[in-house]
Short mmCIF file of C-alpha atoms in Angstrom, two decimals:
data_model
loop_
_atom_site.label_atom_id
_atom_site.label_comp_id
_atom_site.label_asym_id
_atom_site.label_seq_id
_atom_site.Cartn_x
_atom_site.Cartn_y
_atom_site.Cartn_z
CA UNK A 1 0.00 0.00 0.00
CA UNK A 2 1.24 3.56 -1.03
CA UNK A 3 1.18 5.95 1.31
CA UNK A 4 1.26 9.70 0.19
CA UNK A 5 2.55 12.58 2.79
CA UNK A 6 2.05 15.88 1.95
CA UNK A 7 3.65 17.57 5.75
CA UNK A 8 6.79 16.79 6.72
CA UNK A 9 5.14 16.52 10.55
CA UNK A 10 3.27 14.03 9.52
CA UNK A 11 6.38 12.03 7.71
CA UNK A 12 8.57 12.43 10.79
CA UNK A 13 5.37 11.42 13.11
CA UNK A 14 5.64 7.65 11.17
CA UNK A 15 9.28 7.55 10.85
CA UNK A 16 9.13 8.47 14.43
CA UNK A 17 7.10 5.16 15.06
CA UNK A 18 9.23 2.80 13.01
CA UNK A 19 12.63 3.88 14.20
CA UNK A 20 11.67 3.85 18.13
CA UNK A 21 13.16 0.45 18.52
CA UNK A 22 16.16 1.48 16.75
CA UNK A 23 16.71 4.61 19.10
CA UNK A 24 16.39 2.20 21.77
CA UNK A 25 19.28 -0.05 20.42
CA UNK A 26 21.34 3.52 20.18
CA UNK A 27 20.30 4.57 23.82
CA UNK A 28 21.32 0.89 25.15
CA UNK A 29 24.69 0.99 22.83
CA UNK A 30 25.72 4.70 23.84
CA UNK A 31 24.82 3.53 27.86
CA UNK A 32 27.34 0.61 27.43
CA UNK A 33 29.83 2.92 26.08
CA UNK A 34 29.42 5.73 29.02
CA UNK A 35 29.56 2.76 31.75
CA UNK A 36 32.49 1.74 30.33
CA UNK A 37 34.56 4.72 30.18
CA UNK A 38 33.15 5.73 33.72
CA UNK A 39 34.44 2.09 34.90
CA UNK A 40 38.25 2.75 33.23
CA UNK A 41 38.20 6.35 34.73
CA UNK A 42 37.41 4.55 38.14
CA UNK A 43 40.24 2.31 37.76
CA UNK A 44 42.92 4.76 36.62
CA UNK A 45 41.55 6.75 39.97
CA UNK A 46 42.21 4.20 42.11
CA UNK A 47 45.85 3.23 40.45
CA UNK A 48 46.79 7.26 41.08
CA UNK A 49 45.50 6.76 44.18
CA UNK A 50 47.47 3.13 44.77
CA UNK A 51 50.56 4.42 43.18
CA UNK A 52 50.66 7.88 44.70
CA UNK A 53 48.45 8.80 47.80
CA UNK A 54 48.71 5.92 49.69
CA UNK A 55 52.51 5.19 49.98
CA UNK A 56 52.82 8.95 51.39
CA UNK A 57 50.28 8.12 53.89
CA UNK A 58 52.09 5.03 54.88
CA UNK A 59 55.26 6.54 55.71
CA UNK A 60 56.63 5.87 51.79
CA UNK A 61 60.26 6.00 53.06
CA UNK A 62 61.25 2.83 52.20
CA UNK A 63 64.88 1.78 53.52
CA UNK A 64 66.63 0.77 50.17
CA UNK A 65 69.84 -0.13 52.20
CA UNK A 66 68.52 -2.52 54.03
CA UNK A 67 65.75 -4.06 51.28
CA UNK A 68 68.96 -4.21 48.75
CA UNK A 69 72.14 -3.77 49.71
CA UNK A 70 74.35 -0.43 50.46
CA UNK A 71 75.43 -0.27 47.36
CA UNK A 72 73.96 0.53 43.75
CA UNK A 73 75.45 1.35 39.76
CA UNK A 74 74.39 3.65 38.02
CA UNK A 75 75.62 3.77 34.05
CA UNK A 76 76.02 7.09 32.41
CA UNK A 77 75.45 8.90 35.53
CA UNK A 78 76.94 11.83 34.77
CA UNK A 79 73.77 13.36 32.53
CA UNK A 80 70.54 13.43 32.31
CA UNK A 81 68.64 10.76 33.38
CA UNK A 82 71.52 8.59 34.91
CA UNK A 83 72.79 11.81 36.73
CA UNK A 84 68.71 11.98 38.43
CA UNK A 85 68.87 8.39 38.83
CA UNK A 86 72.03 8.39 40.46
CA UNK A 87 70.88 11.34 43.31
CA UNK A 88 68.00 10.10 44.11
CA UNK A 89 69.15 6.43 44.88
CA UNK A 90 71.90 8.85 46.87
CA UNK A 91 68.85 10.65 48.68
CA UNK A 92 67.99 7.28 50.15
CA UNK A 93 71.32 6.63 51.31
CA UNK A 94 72.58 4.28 48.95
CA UNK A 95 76.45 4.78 47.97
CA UNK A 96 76.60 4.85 44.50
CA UNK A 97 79.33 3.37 41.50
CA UNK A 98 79.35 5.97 39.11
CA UNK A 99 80.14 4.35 35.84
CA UNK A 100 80.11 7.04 33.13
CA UNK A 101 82.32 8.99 30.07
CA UNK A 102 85.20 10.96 30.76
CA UNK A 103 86.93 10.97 34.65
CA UNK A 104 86.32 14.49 35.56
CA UNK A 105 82.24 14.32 35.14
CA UNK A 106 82.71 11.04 36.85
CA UNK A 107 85.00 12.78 39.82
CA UNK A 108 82.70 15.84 40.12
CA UNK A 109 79.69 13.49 40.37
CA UNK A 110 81.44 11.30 42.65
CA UNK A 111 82.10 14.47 45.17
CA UNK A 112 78.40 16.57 44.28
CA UNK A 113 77.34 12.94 46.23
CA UNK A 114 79.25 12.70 48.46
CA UNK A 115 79.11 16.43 49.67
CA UNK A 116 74.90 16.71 48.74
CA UNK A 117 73.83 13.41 50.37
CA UNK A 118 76.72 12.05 52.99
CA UNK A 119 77.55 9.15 51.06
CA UNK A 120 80.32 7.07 49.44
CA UNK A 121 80.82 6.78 45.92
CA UNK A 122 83.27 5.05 43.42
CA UNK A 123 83.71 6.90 40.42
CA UNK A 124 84.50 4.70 37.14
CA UNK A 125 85.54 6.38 33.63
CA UNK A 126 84.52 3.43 31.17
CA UNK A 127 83.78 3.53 27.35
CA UNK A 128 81.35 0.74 26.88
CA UNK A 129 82.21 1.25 23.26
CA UNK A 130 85.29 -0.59 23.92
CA UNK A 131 83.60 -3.43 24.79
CA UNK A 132 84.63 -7.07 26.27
CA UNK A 133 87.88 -4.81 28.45
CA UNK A 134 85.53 -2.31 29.84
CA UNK A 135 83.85 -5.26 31.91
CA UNK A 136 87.16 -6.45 33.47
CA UNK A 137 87.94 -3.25 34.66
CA UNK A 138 84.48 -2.38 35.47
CA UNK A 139 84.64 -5.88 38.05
CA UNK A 140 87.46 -4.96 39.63
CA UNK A 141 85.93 -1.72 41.15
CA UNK A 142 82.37 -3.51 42.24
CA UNK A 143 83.69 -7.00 43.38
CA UNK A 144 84.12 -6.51 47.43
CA UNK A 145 80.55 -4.36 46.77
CA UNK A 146 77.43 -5.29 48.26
CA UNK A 147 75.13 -4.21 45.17
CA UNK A 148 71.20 -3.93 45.60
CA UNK A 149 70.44 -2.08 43.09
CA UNK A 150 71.68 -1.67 38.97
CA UNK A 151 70.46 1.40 36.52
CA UNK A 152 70.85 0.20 33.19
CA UNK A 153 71.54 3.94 31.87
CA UNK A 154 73.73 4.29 29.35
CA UNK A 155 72.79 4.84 26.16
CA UNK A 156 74.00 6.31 22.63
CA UNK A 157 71.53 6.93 19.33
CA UNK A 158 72.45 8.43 15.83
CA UNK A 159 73.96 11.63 15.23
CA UNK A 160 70.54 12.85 13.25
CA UNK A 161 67.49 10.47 11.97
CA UNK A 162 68.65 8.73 9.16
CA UNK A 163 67.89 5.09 6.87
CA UNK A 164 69.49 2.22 8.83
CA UNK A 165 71.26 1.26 5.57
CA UNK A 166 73.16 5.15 5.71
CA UNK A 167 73.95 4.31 9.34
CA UNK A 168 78.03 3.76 9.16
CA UNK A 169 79.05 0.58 9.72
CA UNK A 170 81.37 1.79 13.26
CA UNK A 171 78.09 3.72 14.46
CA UNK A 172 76.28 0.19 14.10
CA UNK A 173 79.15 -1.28 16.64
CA UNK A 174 78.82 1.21 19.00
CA UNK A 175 74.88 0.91 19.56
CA UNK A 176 75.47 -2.16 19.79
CA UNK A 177 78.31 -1.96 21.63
CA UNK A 178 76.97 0.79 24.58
CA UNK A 179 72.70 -0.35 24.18
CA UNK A 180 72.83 -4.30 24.24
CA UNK A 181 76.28 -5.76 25.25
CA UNK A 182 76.36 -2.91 28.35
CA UNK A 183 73.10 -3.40 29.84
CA UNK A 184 73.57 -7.38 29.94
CA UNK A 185 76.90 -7.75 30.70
CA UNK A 186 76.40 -5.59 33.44
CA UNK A 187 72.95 -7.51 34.32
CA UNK A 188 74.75 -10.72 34.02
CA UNK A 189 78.12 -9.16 36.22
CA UNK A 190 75.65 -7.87 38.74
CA UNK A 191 72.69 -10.38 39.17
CA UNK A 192 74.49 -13.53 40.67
CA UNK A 193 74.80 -11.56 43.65
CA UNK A 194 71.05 -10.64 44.10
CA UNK A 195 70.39 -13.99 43.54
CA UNK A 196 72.49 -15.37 46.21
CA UNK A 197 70.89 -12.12 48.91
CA UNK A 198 67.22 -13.22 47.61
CA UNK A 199 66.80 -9.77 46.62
#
């Protein structure tokens, strides 16, 4: 049967009618979806409130030295990140193995430390570019150390952004040499010890 309209109050009236259990799907849909993102807000809430509130109301000083060990590495703790790394593990109390480039930033580190936080520090110049002879030396400085606690640091990248293929063959060695060998041979220098403290 045809049905002719001639107002469009009258069309929207019987669309109206016909699409009312459709709206209903879109009202139950778009429900679902609001729960949903009210229930992940909730839970990232209570994380924040896990992670960050709570451990201050505890008491969050936690006593690394005793938990770990009085000893912990930082590599490339002379900048940036390492550096921050390397004074707040000091702000705890924790002596500290510098293990960075170049002896003077390792030496003025080494007494900023000591001076800043009252605590002892051995200050290593190493080029983990160098590779397998770095780790020798490196073992020689740490071995009568109680170690708790390792920052896995250092770190090189390219010059500028460029294609891997452009990347010279020496730079390849070095991220190689400084990002992967560093961070487990000093893992696998380190870790034994932990193991045998439970830590």
């Amino acid at each position: 049967m045809a049905l002719a309209v001639d107002r469009f109050g009258l069309l929207f009236a019987e669309l109206s009618e016909n699409l009312a259990s459709f709206q209903e799907c879109l009202a139950l849909v778009g429900s679902v979806y609001v729960a949903r993102k009210a229930l992940n807000a909730a839970l990232h809430l209570c994380t924040a409130i896990r992670t960050y509130a709570l451990p201050s109301i505890k008491g969050g000083n936690v006593d690394l030295c005793s938990a770990y060990g009085p000893w912990a590495v930082v590599t490339g703790s002379t900048h940036g990140i390492g550096k921050a790394f390397a004074q707040e593990l000091a702000s705890f109390g924790l002596n500290i193995v510098i293990l960075s480039l170049g002896n003077e930033d390792c030496q003025k580190m080494a007494a900023f430390l000591e001076k800043m936080f009252n605590v002892r520090t051995v200050a290593v110049s190493v080029d983990f570019n160098e590779g397998k002879p770095v780790f020798e030396q490196i073992r020689q400085h740490i071995k009568d150390k109680e170690i708790g606690i390792l920052v896995n640091n250092v770190g090189v990248m390219y010059d500028y952004p460029q294609y891997f293929l452009d990347v010279p063959y020496e730079k390849l060695w070095q991220l190689i040499h400084v990002n992967v060998a560093a961070a487990t041979m000093m893992t696998h220098m380190i870790l034994p010890q932990m193991v045998e403290r439970n830590i």
